[in-house]
Amino acid sequence: MSLTPERKTYLDGLCKKFRRDVIDTLYAAQTGHPGGSLSVCEILTALYFEKARVDPADPNKPDRDRVVLCKGHAAPMLYRVLAEKGFFPVEEMKTLRRLNTRLQGHPSTKHTPGVDLSTGPLGAGLSAALGMALGLRLSKTDARVYAILGDGDVNEGTVWEACMSAAKFKADNLIAIYDRNEVQLDGKSADIMPQGDMNAKFAAFGWRTLSCDGHDLGALCDAIDLVNAQPDGRPVVILAATVKGKGVSFMEGQNTWHGKAIGEADYKRAVAELGGN
Ligand SMILES: Cc1ncc(C[n+]2csc(CCOP(=O)(O)OP(=O)(O)O)c2C)c(N)n1
Ligand SMILES: [Mg+2]
């Protein structure tokens, strides 16, 4: 069902809060990845607050949907969303990237409730997500696996091996959402590794493809509903057009804000833009 206007307003408000809190957290930590975290905010919110069937009271429930953040460096936003959902206290965000805490720089299944796969090395997530999808099918549940890809992530050859296998095994319970901000660590995808027509590439690998605005919660939810309503034997990729650093003008589209400590002046500007005090 489409989002009601009231629900959309509520979720947009949550996203605003998530962005502000992630900037606070990264400023306090003086390390971490602002750009990719701000980019993936709506994708994670659409999944955890609307579409993924997960239960914070039972994080390891066998028939839960899985969410795999293949671009694991965006962990701060994953943590903030998981906290809001109730997997751990929001207060714990203060411990990000500190020694011996549960919120490490990249997601870890060992440490953090709600994290379905430890990620960080790009290119590894989709293969593991496919394995999960096939395992769930063997278990005869209708659970789905949502895998969030990034541009740098799909540069890795292993992603395309997973694509071929997913089509061969008809894994239509695997839904990749490609956070396509077209910027990576060192620059624009167009310069680092031109990606061409990604829609045609995934389709050629036997995938069902959809495109939407990756900051539009309604569009994301509609795309997920559409593919889940009628699985057709093909794995799915939703090409979600996003902006790296979304919401903070001087970070938007800038690879320099991929992974950099936020200084005081920039912190104040960012918070002002995000409606903080
Ligand atoms: C195998 C591997 N090589 C290099 C890195 C270092 N690295 C971390 S993030 C990143 C770029 C990620 O870009 P993208 O997937 O587009 O993420 P986003 O723009 O959403 O932040 C790189 C090269 C890594 N984590 N893993
Ligand atoms: Mg990117």
PDB file of C-alpha atoms and ligand atoms in Angstrom:
ATOM      1  CA  MET A   1       0.000   0.000   0.000  1.00  0.00           C
ATOM      2  CA  SER A   2       1.274   3.471  -0.832  1.00  0.00           C
ATOM      3  CA  LEU A   3       2.388   5.692   2.018  1.00  0.00           C
ATOM      4  CA  THR A   4      -0.316   8.022   3.260  1.00  0.00           C
ATOM      5  CA  PRO A   5       0.652  11.719   3.218  1.00  0.00           C
ATOM      6  CA  GLU A   6       0.657  11.659   7.046  1.00  0.00           C
ATOM      7  CA  ARG A   7       2.964   8.673   7.187  1.00  0.00           C
ATOM      8  CA  LYS A   8       5.290  10.191   4.597  1.00  0.00           C
ATOM      9  CA  THR A   9       5.507  13.419   6.595  1.00  0.00           C
ATOM     10  CA  TYR A  10       6.283  11.406   9.722  1.00  0.00           C
ATOM     11  CA  LEU A  11       9.014   9.374   7.995  1.00  0.00           C
ATOM     12  CA  ASP A  12      10.526  12.474   6.357  1.00  0.00           C
ATOM     13  CA  GLY A  13      10.701  13.968   9.850  1.00  0.00           C
ATOM     14  CA  LEU A  14      12.476  10.874  11.118  1.00  0.00           C
ATOM     15  CA  CYS A  15      15.009  11.158   8.303  1.00  0.00           C
ATOM     16  CA  LYS A  16      15.716  14.752   9.220  1.00  0.00           C
ATOM     17  CA  LYS A  17      16.360  13.684  12.799  1.00  0.00           C
ATOM     18  CA  PHE A  18      18.528  10.756  11.673  1.00  0.00           C
ATOM     19  CA  ARG A  19      20.689  13.028   9.531  1.00  0.00           C
ATOM     20  CA  ARG A  20      21.174  15.515  12.347  1.00  0.00           C
ATOM     21  CA  ASP A  21      22.006  12.798  14.864  1.00  0.00           C
ATOM     22  CA  VAL A  22      24.468  11.101  12.533  1.00  0.00           C
ATOM     23  CA  ILE A  23      26.277  14.418  12.023  1.00  0.00           C
ATOM     24  CA  ASP A  24      26.366  14.867  15.824  1.00  0.00           C
ATOM     25  CA  THR A  25      27.706  11.365  16.273  1.00  0.00           C
ATOM     26  CA  LEU A  26      30.381  11.723  13.616  1.00  0.00           C
ATOM     27  CA  TYR A  27      31.453  15.087  14.994  1.00  0.00           C
ATOM     28  CA  ALA A  28      31.806  13.595  18.463  1.00  0.00           C
ATOM     29  CA  ALA A  29      33.739  10.609  17.099  1.00  0.00           C
ATOM     30  CA  GLN A  30      35.974  12.795  14.895  1.00  0.00           C
ATOM     31  CA  THR A  31      36.089   9.950  12.394  1.00  0.00           C
ATOM     32  CA  GLY A  32      33.697   8.026  10.136  1.00  0.00           C
ATOM     33  CA  HIS A  33      31.809   8.426   6.862  1.00  0.00           C
ATOM     34  CA  PRO A  34      29.325  11.301   6.464  1.00  0.00           C
ATOM     35  CA  GLY A  35      28.706  11.200   2.680  1.00  0.00           C
ATOM     36  CA  GLY A  36      27.534   7.617   2.283  1.00  0.00           C
ATOM     37  CA  SER A  37      25.575   7.730   5.545  1.00  0.00           C
ATOM     38  CA  LEU A  38      23.524  10.748   4.470  1.00  0.00           C
ATOM     39  CA  SER A  39      22.980   9.150   1.051  1.00  0.00           C
ATOM     40  CA  VAL A  40      21.394   5.944   2.347  1.00  0.00           C
ATOM     41  CA  CYS A  41      19.045   7.503   4.932  1.00  0.00           C
ATOM     42  CA  GLU A  42      15.719   7.079   3.106  1.00  0.00           C
ATOM     43  CA  ILE A  43      16.598   3.615   1.795  1.00  0.00           C
ATOM     44  CA  LEU A  44      17.230   2.337   5.330  1.00  0.00           C
ATOM     45  CA  THR A  45      14.182   4.148   6.687  1.00  0.00           C
ATOM     46  CA  ALA A  46      11.892   2.702   3.991  1.00  0.00           C
ATOM     47  CA  LEU A  47      13.179  -0.768   4.802  1.00  0.00           C
ATOM     48  CA  TYR A  48      13.194  -0.717   8.604  1.00  0.00           C
ATOM     49  CA  PHE A  49      10.110   1.421   9.128  1.00  0.00           C
ATOM     50  CA  GLU A  50       7.909   0.119   6.308  1.00  0.00           C
ATOM     51  CA  LYS A  51       8.962  -2.934   4.374  1.00  0.00           C
ATOM     52  CA  ALA A  52      11.407  -5.277   6.097  1.00  0.00           C
ATOM     53  CA  ARG A  53       9.766  -7.710   8.480  1.00  0.00           C
ATOM     54  CA  VAL A  54      12.076  -7.571  11.496  1.00  0.00           C
ATOM     55  CA  ASP A  55      11.455  -7.681  15.228  1.00  0.00           C
ATOM     56  CA  PRO A  56      13.734  -5.768  17.590  1.00  0.00           C
ATOM     57  CA  ALA A  57      12.512  -7.992  20.430  1.00  0.00           C
ATOM     58  CA  ASP A  58      13.777 -11.045  18.558  1.00  0.00           C
ATOM     59  CA  PRO A  59      16.660  -9.896  16.324  1.00  0.00           C
ATOM     60  CA  ASN A  60      17.599 -13.429  15.253  1.00  0.00           C
ATOM     61  CA  LYS A  61      14.110 -14.653  14.419  1.00  0.00           C
ATOM     62  CA  PRO A  62      14.726 -17.323  11.767  1.00  0.00           C
ATOM     63  CA  ASP A  63      12.086 -16.172   9.289  1.00  0.00           C
ATOM     64  CA  ARG A  64      12.861 -12.452   9.473  1.00  0.00           C
ATOM     65  CA  ASP A  65      13.709 -10.493   6.359  1.00  0.00           C
ATOM     66  CA  ARG A  66      17.422  -9.749   6.117  1.00  0.00           C
ATOM     67  CA  VAL A  67      18.993  -6.377   5.377  1.00  0.00           C
ATOM     68  CA  VAL A  68      22.588  -6.414   4.178  1.00  0.00           C
ATOM     69  CA  LEU A  69      24.395  -3.084   4.028  1.00  0.00           C
ATOM     70  CA  CYS A  70      26.976  -3.999   1.387  1.00  0.00           C
ATOM     71  CA  LYS A  71      28.390  -0.446   1.611  1.00  0.00           C
ATOM     72  CA  GLY A  72      29.258  -1.108   5.251  1.00  0.00           C
ATOM     73  CA  HIS A  73      31.035   2.221   5.771  1.00  0.00           C
ATOM     74  CA  ALA A  74      27.564   3.830   6.027  1.00  0.00           C
ATOM     75  CA  ALA A  75      27.195   2.070   9.390  1.00  0.00           C
ATOM     76  CA  PRO A  76      26.406   5.276  11.350  1.00  0.00           C
ATOM     77  CA  MET A  77      23.082   5.661   9.539  1.00  0.00           C
ATOM     78  CA  LEU A  78      22.321   1.950   9.887  1.00  0.00           C
ATOM     79  CA  TYR A  79      22.962   2.215  13.646  1.00  0.00           C
ATOM     80  CA  ARG A  80      20.794   5.310  14.020  1.00  0.00           C
ATOM     81  CA  VAL A  81      17.895   3.637  12.205  1.00  0.00           C
ATOM     82  CA  LEU A  82      18.298   0.385  14.169  1.00  0.00           C
ATOM     83  CA  ALA A  83      18.334   2.355  17.415  1.00  0.00           C
ATOM     84  CA  GLU A  84      15.129   4.188  16.538  1.00  0.00           C
ATOM     85  CA  LYS A  85      13.550   0.877  15.641  1.00  0.00           C
ATOM     86  CA  GLY A  86      14.386  -0.394  19.132  1.00  0.00           C
ATOM     87  CA  PHE A  87      17.327  -2.753  18.624  1.00  0.00           C
ATOM     88  CA  PHE A  88      19.439  -0.795  21.145  1.00  0.00           C
ATOM     89  CA  PRO A  89      19.224   2.549  22.965  1.00  0.00           C
ATOM     90  CA  VAL A  90      19.666   5.719  20.913  1.00  0.00           C
ATOM     91  CA  GLU A  91      22.047   6.876  23.686  1.00  0.00           C
ATOM     92  CA  GLU A  92      24.484   4.225  22.543  1.00  0.00           C
ATOM     93  CA  MET A  93      25.209   6.245  19.385  1.00  0.00           C
ATOM     94  CA  LYS A  94      27.673   8.190  21.555  1.00  0.00           C
ATOM     95  CA  THR A  95      29.893   5.123  21.663  1.00  0.00           C
ATOM     96  CA  LEU A  96      30.390   4.952  17.885  1.00  0.00           C
ATOM     97  CA  ARG A  97      33.886   3.826  16.925  1.00  0.00           C
ATOM     98  CA  ARG A  98      35.123   3.620  20.519  1.00  0.00           C
ATOM     99  CA  LEU A  99      37.127   0.614  21.684  1.00  0.00           C
ATOM    100  CA  ASN A 100      35.140  -2.313  23.086  1.00  0.00           C
ATOM    101  CA  THR A 101      31.722  -0.952  22.163  1.00  0.00           C
ATOM    102  CA  ARG A 102      28.949  -2.529  20.084  1.00  0.00           C
ATOM    103  CA  LEU A 103      28.966   0.195  17.433  1.00  0.00           C
ATOM    104  CA  GLN A 104      32.135  -0.367  15.494  1.00  0.00           C
ATOM    105  CA  GLY A 105      33.151   1.573  12.377  1.00  0.00           C
ATOM    106  CA  HIS A 106      31.630  -1.100  10.149  1.00  0.00           C
ATOM    107  CA  PRO A 107      28.636  -3.331  10.878  1.00  0.00           C
ATOM    108  CA  SER A 108      29.361  -6.498  12.821  1.00  0.00           C
ATOM    109  CA  THR A 109      26.921  -9.320  13.443  1.00  0.00           C
ATOM    110  CA  LYS A 110      29.014 -10.334  16.454  1.00  0.00           C
ATOM    111  CA  HIS A 111      28.613  -6.996  18.171  1.00  0.00           C
ATOM    112  CA  THR A 112      25.395  -5.319  17.119  1.00  0.00           C
ATOM    113  CA  PRO A 113      21.800  -6.527  17.457  1.00  0.00           C
ATOM    114  CA  GLY A 114      19.927  -6.163  14.169  1.00  0.00           C
ATOM    115  CA  VAL A 115      22.977  -6.413  11.920  1.00  0.00           C
ATOM    116  CA  ASP A 116      22.493  -9.348   9.549  1.00  0.00           C
ATOM    117  CA  LEU A 117      25.933  -9.379   7.927  1.00  0.00           C
ATOM    118  CA  SER A 118      29.332  -8.001   8.868  1.00  0.00           C
ATOM    119  CA  THR A 119      30.389  -5.790   5.982  1.00  0.00           C
ATOM    120  CA  GLY A 120      33.091  -3.291   5.073  1.00  0.00           C
ATOM    121  CA  PRO A 121      35.078  -4.960   2.312  1.00  0.00           C
ATOM    122  CA  LEU A 122      33.259  -3.804  -0.812  1.00  0.00           C
ATOM    123  CA  GLY A 123      31.985  -6.448  -3.214  1.00  0.00           C
ATOM    124  CA  ALA A 124      31.389  -9.154  -0.613  1.00  0.00           C
ATOM    125  CA  GLY A 125      27.859  -8.310   0.448  1.00  0.00           C
ATOM    126  CA  LEU A 126      25.783  -9.391  -2.533  1.00  0.00           C
ATOM    127  CA  SER A 127      27.241 -12.926  -2.661  1.00  0.00           C
ATOM    128  CA  ALA A 128      26.471 -13.440   1.018  1.00  0.00           C
ATOM    129  CA  ALA A 129      23.005 -11.950   0.551  1.00  0.00           C
ATOM    130  CA  LEU A 130      22.375 -14.427  -2.259  1.00  0.00           C
ATOM    131  CA  GLY A 131      23.454 -17.281   0.009  1.00  0.00           C
ATOM    132  CA  MET A 132      20.984 -16.049   2.612  1.00  0.00           C
ATOM    133  CA  ALA A 133      18.205 -15.839   0.030  1.00  0.00           C
ATOM    134  CA  LEU A 134      18.828 -19.391  -1.147  1.00  0.00           C
ATOM    135  CA  GLY A 135      19.017 -20.645   2.447  1.00  0.00           C
ATOM    136  CA  LEU A 136      15.710 -18.989   3.286  1.00  0.00           C
ATOM    137  CA  ARG A 137      14.112 -20.604   0.274  1.00  0.00           C
ATOM    138  CA  LEU A 138      15.359 -24.020   1.429  1.00  0.00           C
ATOM    139  CA  SER A 139      13.829 -23.272   4.836  1.00  0.00           C
ATOM    140  CA  LYS A 140      10.538 -22.716   3.045  1.00  0.00           C
ATOM    141  CA  THR A 141       9.944 -19.254   4.456  1.00  0.00           C
ATOM    142  CA  ASP A 142       8.841 -16.337   2.318  1.00  0.00           C
ATOM    143  CA  ALA A 143      11.463 -14.101   3.920  1.00  0.00           C
ATOM    144  CA  ARG A 144      13.338 -11.740   1.636  1.00  0.00           C
ATOM    145  CA  VAL A 145      16.848 -10.394   1.580  1.00  0.00           C
ATOM    146  CA  TYR A 146      17.404  -6.711   0.888  1.00  0.00           C
ATOM    147  CA  ALA A 147      20.978  -5.856  -0.125  1.00  0.00           C
ATOM    148  CA  ILE A 148      22.076  -2.226  -0.307  1.00  0.00           C
ATOM    149  CA  LEU A 149      24.762  -1.677  -2.937  1.00  0.00           C
ATOM    150  CA  GLY A 150      26.968   1.347  -3.636  1.00  0.00           C
ATOM    151  CA  ASP A 151      28.850   2.556  -6.715  1.00  0.00           C
ATOM    152  CA  GLY A 152      32.264   1.546  -5.391  1.00  0.00           C
ATOM    153  CA  ASP A 153      30.715  -1.730  -4.320  1.00  0.00           C
ATOM    154  CA  VAL A 154      29.503  -2.654  -7.808  1.00  0.00           C
ATOM    155  CA  ASN A 155      32.978  -1.926  -9.213  1.00  0.00           C
ATOM    156  CA  GLU A 156      34.000  -5.216  -7.642  1.00  0.00           C
ATOM    157  CA  GLY A 157      33.884  -8.263  -9.908  1.00  0.00           C
ATOM    158  CA  THR A 158      32.403 -10.439  -7.184  1.00  0.00           C
ATOM    159  CA  VAL A 159      29.157  -8.448  -7.441  1.00  0.00           C
ATOM    160  CA  TRP A 160      28.738  -9.587 -11.033  1.00  0.00           C
ATOM    161  CA  GLU A 161      29.508 -13.203 -10.149  1.00  0.00           C
ATOM    162  CA  ALA A 162      26.700 -12.953  -7.592  1.00  0.00           C
ATOM    163  CA  CYS A 163      24.455 -11.422 -10.264  1.00  0.00           C
ATOM    164  CA  MET A 164      25.001 -14.353 -12.619  1.00  0.00           C
ATOM    165  CA  SER A 165      24.401 -16.878  -9.845  1.00  0.00           C
ATOM    166  CA  ALA A 166      21.297 -15.116  -8.543  1.00  0.00           C
ATOM    167  CA  ALA A 167      19.735 -15.263 -12.011  1.00  0.00           C
ATOM    168  CA  LYS A 168      20.726 -18.907 -12.470  1.00  0.00           C
ATOM    169  CA  PHE A 169      19.149 -19.844  -9.135  1.00  0.00           C
ATOM    170  CA  LYS A 170      16.077 -17.663  -9.787  1.00  0.00           C
ATOM    171  CA  ALA A 171      16.487 -15.867  -6.472  1.00  0.00           C
ATOM    172  CA  ASP A 172      13.453 -13.627  -6.660  1.00  0.00           C
ATOM    173  CA  ASN A 173      13.544 -13.215  -2.888  1.00  0.00           C
ATOM    174  CA  LEU A 174      16.743 -11.171  -3.318  1.00  0.00           C
ATOM    175  CA  ILE A 175      16.108  -7.451  -3.717  1.00  0.00           C
ATOM    176  CA  ALA A 176      19.125  -5.236  -4.240  1.00  0.00           C
ATOM    177  CA  ILE A 177      18.712  -1.510  -3.722  1.00  0.00           C
ATOM    178  CA  TYR A 178      21.524   0.362  -5.402  1.00  0.00           C
ATOM    179  CA  ASP A 179      22.298   3.625  -3.577  1.00  0.00           C
ATOM    180  CA  ARG A 180      23.431   5.258  -6.774  1.00  0.00           C
ATOM    181  CA  ASN A 181      24.945   8.607  -5.856  1.00  0.00           C
ATOM    182  CA  GLU A 182      27.549   8.252  -8.630  1.00  0.00           C
ATOM    183  CA  VAL A 183      30.338   9.331  -6.288  1.00  0.00           C
ATOM    184  CA  GLN A 184      32.859   7.049  -4.616  1.00  0.00           C
ATOM    185  CA  LEU A 185      35.838   7.520  -2.274  1.00  0.00           C
ATOM    186  CA  ASP A 186      38.219   9.185  -4.709  1.00  0.00           C
ATOM    187  CA  GLY A 187      35.855  10.947  -7.077  1.00  0.00           C
ATOM    188  CA  LYS A 188      32.918  10.539  -9.420  1.00  0.00           C
ATOM    189  CA  SER A 189      32.123   7.101 -10.817  1.00  0.00           C
ATOM    190  CA  ALA A 190      32.355   8.649 -14.289  1.00  0.00           C
ATOM    191  CA  ASP A 191      36.077   9.246 -13.649  1.00  0.00           C
ATOM    192  CA  ILE A 192      36.983   6.320 -11.386  1.00  0.00           C
ATOM    193  CA  MET A 193      35.096   3.540 -13.167  1.00  0.00           C
ATOM    194  CA  PRO A 194      32.482   4.624 -15.714  1.00  0.00           C
ATOM    195  CA  GLN A 195      29.436   2.467 -15.137  1.00  0.00           C
ATOM    196  CA  GLY A 196      27.429   3.104 -18.273  1.00  0.00           C
ATOM    197  CA  ASP A 197      23.866   1.914 -18.513  1.00  0.00           C
ATOM    198  CA  MET A 198      23.475   0.040 -15.231  1.00  0.00           C
ATOM    199  CA  ASN A 199      19.857  -0.728 -15.977  1.00  0.00           C
ATOM    200  CA  ALA A 200      20.863  -2.544 -19.174  1.00  0.00           C
ATOM    201  CA  LYS A 201      23.775  -4.272 -17.437  1.00  0.00           C
ATOM    202  CA  PHE A 202      21.671  -5.764 -14.640  1.00  0.00           C
ATOM    203  CA  ALA A 203      18.959  -6.686 -17.160  1.00  0.00           C
ATOM    204  CA  ALA A 204      21.547  -8.440 -19.324  1.00  0.00           C
ATOM    205  CA  PHE A 205      22.552 -10.461 -16.259  1.00  0.00           C
ATOM    206  CA  GLY A 206      18.955 -11.659 -15.976  1.00  0.00           C
ATOM    207  CA  TRP A 207      17.754  -9.241 -13.294  1.00  0.00           C
ATOM    208  CA  ARG A 208      14.468  -7.421 -13.034  1.00  0.00           C
ATOM    209  CA  THR A 209      15.224  -3.686 -12.844  1.00  0.00           C
ATOM    210  CA  LEU A 210      13.361  -0.664 -11.533  1.00  0.00           C
ATOM    211  CA  SER A 211      14.462   2.918 -11.012  1.00  0.00           C
ATOM    212  CA  CYS A 212      13.338   5.537  -8.530  1.00  0.00           C
ATOM    213  CA  ASP A 213      14.382   8.600  -6.557  1.00  0.00           C
ATOM    214  CA  GLY A 214      16.304   7.180  -3.604  1.00  0.00           C
ATOM    215  CA  HIS A 215      15.367  10.105  -1.352  1.00  0.00           C
ATOM    216  CA  ASP A 216      11.636   9.765  -1.996  1.00  0.00           C
ATOM    217  CA  LEU A 217      10.221   7.445   0.650  1.00  0.00           C
ATOM    218  CA  GLY A 218       6.964   7.010  -1.239  1.00  0.00           C
ATOM    219  CA  ALA A 219       8.744   6.030  -4.446  1.00  0.00           C
ATOM    220  CA  LEU A 220      11.038   3.602  -2.623  1.00  0.00           C
ATOM    221  CA  CYS A 221       8.128   1.932  -0.841  1.00  0.00           C
ATOM    222  CA  ASP A 222       6.111   1.700  -4.071  1.00  0.00           C
ATOM    223  CA  ALA A 223       9.041   0.091  -5.897  1.00  0.00           C
ATOM    224  CA  ILE A 224       9.514  -2.472  -3.122  1.00  0.00           C
ATOM    225  CA  ASP A 225       5.777  -3.208  -3.032  1.00  0.00           C
ATOM    226  CA  LEU A 226       5.653  -3.651  -6.776  1.00  0.00           C
ATOM    227  CA  VAL A 227       8.360  -6.302  -6.892  1.00  0.00           C
ATOM    228  CA  ASN A 228       7.157  -8.095  -3.788  1.00  0.00           C
ATOM    229  CA  ALA A 229       3.560  -8.263  -5.027  1.00  0.00           C
ATOM    230  CA  GLN A 230       4.550 -10.309  -8.059  1.00  0.00           C
ATOM    231  CA  PRO A 231       7.884 -12.101  -7.840  1.00  0.00           C
ATOM    232  CA  ASP A 232       8.674 -13.424 -11.321  1.00  0.00           C
ATOM    233  CA  GLY A 233      11.667 -15.687 -10.831  1.00  0.00           C
ATOM    234  CA  ARG A 234      14.212 -12.932 -11.371  1.00  0.00           C
ATOM    235  CA  PRO A 235      16.340 -11.259  -8.697  1.00  0.00           C
ATOM    236  CA  VAL A 236      15.520  -7.576  -8.425  1.00  0.00           C
ATOM    237  CA  VAL A 237      17.572  -4.416  -8.430  1.00  0.00           C
ATOM    238  CA  ILE A 238      16.075  -1.036  -7.632  1.00  0.00           C
ATOM    239  CA  LEU A 239      18.339   1.669  -9.024  1.00  0.00           C
ATOM    240  CA  ALA A 240      17.820   4.415  -6.469  1.00  0.00           C
ATOM    241  CA  ALA A 241      19.152   7.778  -7.600  1.00  0.00           C
ATOM    242  CA  THR A 242      20.697   9.478  -4.582  1.00  0.00           C
ATOM    243  CA  VAL A 243      23.019  12.322  -3.650  1.00  0.00           C
ATOM    244  CA  LYS A 244      26.118  11.611  -1.616  1.00  0.00           C
ATOM    245  CA  GLY A 245      26.049  13.866   1.459  1.00  0.00           C
ATOM    246  CA  LYS A 246      22.326  14.589   0.944  1.00  0.00           C
ATOM    247  CA  GLY A 247      20.961  17.312   3.213  1.00  0.00           C
ATOM    248  CA  VAL A 248      24.194  19.200   3.923  1.00  0.00           C
ATOM    249  CA  SER A 249      24.841  21.550   1.003  1.00  0.00           C
ATOM    250  CA  PHE A 250      28.621  21.601   1.198  1.00  0.00           C
ATOM    251  CA  MET A 251      28.829  17.815   1.449  1.00  0.00           C
ATOM    252  CA  GLU A 252      26.449  17.071  -1.420  1.00  0.00           C
ATOM    253  CA  GLY A 253      28.135  15.365  -4.354  1.00  0.00           C
ATOM    254  CA  GLN A 254      31.586  15.808  -2.796  1.00  0.00           C
ATOM    255  CA  ASN A 255      33.854  12.787  -2.519  1.00  0.00           C
ATOM    256  CA  THR A 256      36.001  14.826  -0.111  1.00  0.00           C
ATOM    257  CA  TRP A 257      33.268  14.178   2.473  1.00  0.00           C
ATOM    258  CA  HIS A 258      33.393  10.432   1.931  1.00  0.00           C
ATOM    259  CA  GLY A 259      35.321   9.788   5.139  1.00  0.00           C
ATOM    260  CA  LYS A 260      36.594  12.818   6.954  1.00  0.00           C
ATOM    261  CA  ALA A 261      36.433  14.209  10.487  1.00  0.00           C
ATOM    262  CA  ILE A 262      34.010  17.134  10.773  1.00  0.00           C
ATOM    263  CA  GLY A 263      35.574  20.346  12.123  1.00  0.00           C
ATOM    264  CA  GLU A 264      33.731  22.757  14.410  1.00  0.00           C
ATOM    265  CA  ALA A 265      32.779  25.385  11.815  1.00  0.00           C
ATOM    266  CA  ASP A 266      31.504  22.756   9.367  1.00  0.00           C
ATOM    267  CA  TYR A 267      29.625  21.013  12.162  1.00  0.00           C
ATOM    268  CA  LYS A 268      27.804  24.226  13.059  1.00  0.00           C
ATOM    269  CA  ARG A 269      26.899  24.900   9.430  1.00  0.00           C
ATOM    270  CA  ALA A 270      25.672  21.350   8.943  1.00  0.00           C
ATOM    271  CA  VAL A 271      23.517  21.399  12.057  1.00  0.00           C
ATOM    272  CA  ALA A 272      22.019  24.751  11.071  1.00  0.00           C
ATOM    273  CA  GLU A 273      21.102  23.368   7.643  1.00  0.00           C
ATOM    274  CA  LEU A 274      19.557  20.272   9.162  1.00  0.00           C
ATOM    275  CA  GLY A 275      17.349  22.360  11.414  1.00  0.00           C
ATOM    276  CA  GLY A 276      19.241  21.796  14.665  1.00  0.00           C
ATOM    277  CA  ASN A 277      20.246  24.425  17.185  1.00  0.00           C
TER     278      ASN A 277
HETATM  279  C1  LIG B   1      37.428  -4.155  -1.286  1.00  0.00           C
HETATM  280  C2  LIG B   1      37.487  -2.741  -0.784  1.00  0.00           C
HETATM  281  N1  LIG B   1      38.283  -1.853  -1.412  1.00  0.00           N
HETATM  282  C3  LIG B   1      38.355  -0.579  -0.958  1.00  0.00           C
HETATM  283  C4  LIG B   1      37.656  -0.193   0.142  1.00  0.00           C
HETATM  284  C5  LIG B   1      37.767   1.228   0.668  1.00  0.00           C
HETATM  285  N2  LIG B   1      36.526   1.948   0.449  1.00  0.00           N
HETATM  286  C6  LIG B   1      35.636   2.145   1.437  1.00  0.00           C
HETATM  287  S1  LIG B   1      34.263   2.929   0.924  1.00  0.00           S
HETATM  288  C7  LIG B   1      34.859   3.088  -0.648  1.00  0.00           C
HETATM  289  C8  LIG B   1      34.058   3.750  -1.740  1.00  0.00           C
HETATM  290  C9  LIG B   1      32.612   3.390  -1.662  1.00  0.00           C
HETATM  291  O1  LIG B   1      31.865   4.075  -2.611  1.00  0.00           O
HETATM  292  P1  LIG B   1      30.342   3.785  -2.764  1.00  0.00           P
HETATM  293  O2  LIG B   1      30.132   2.301  -2.799  1.00  0.00           O
HETATM  294  O3  LIG B   1      29.907   4.534  -3.950  1.00  0.00           O
HETATM  295  O4  LIG B   1      29.720   4.301  -1.422  1.00  0.00           O
HETATM  296  P2  LIG B   1      28.958   5.676  -1.084  1.00  0.00           P
HETATM  297  O5  LIG B   1      29.164   6.618  -2.217  1.00  0.00           O
HETATM  298  O6  LIG B   1      27.546   5.317  -0.930  1.00  0.00           O
HETATM  299  O7  LIG B   1      29.580   6.152   0.187  1.00  0.00           O
HETATM  300  C10 LIG B   1      36.115   2.501  -0.753  1.00  0.00           C
HETATM  301  C11 LIG B   1      36.906   2.445  -1.996  1.00  0.00           C
HETATM  302  C12 LIG B   1      36.839  -1.159   0.776  1.00  0.00           C
HETATM  303  N3  LIG B   1      36.097  -0.880   1.841  1.00  0.00           N
HETATM  304  N4  LIG B   1      36.780  -2.431   0.288  1.00  0.00           N
HETATM  305 MG    MG B   2      28.612   6.170  -4.181  1.00  0.00          MG
END
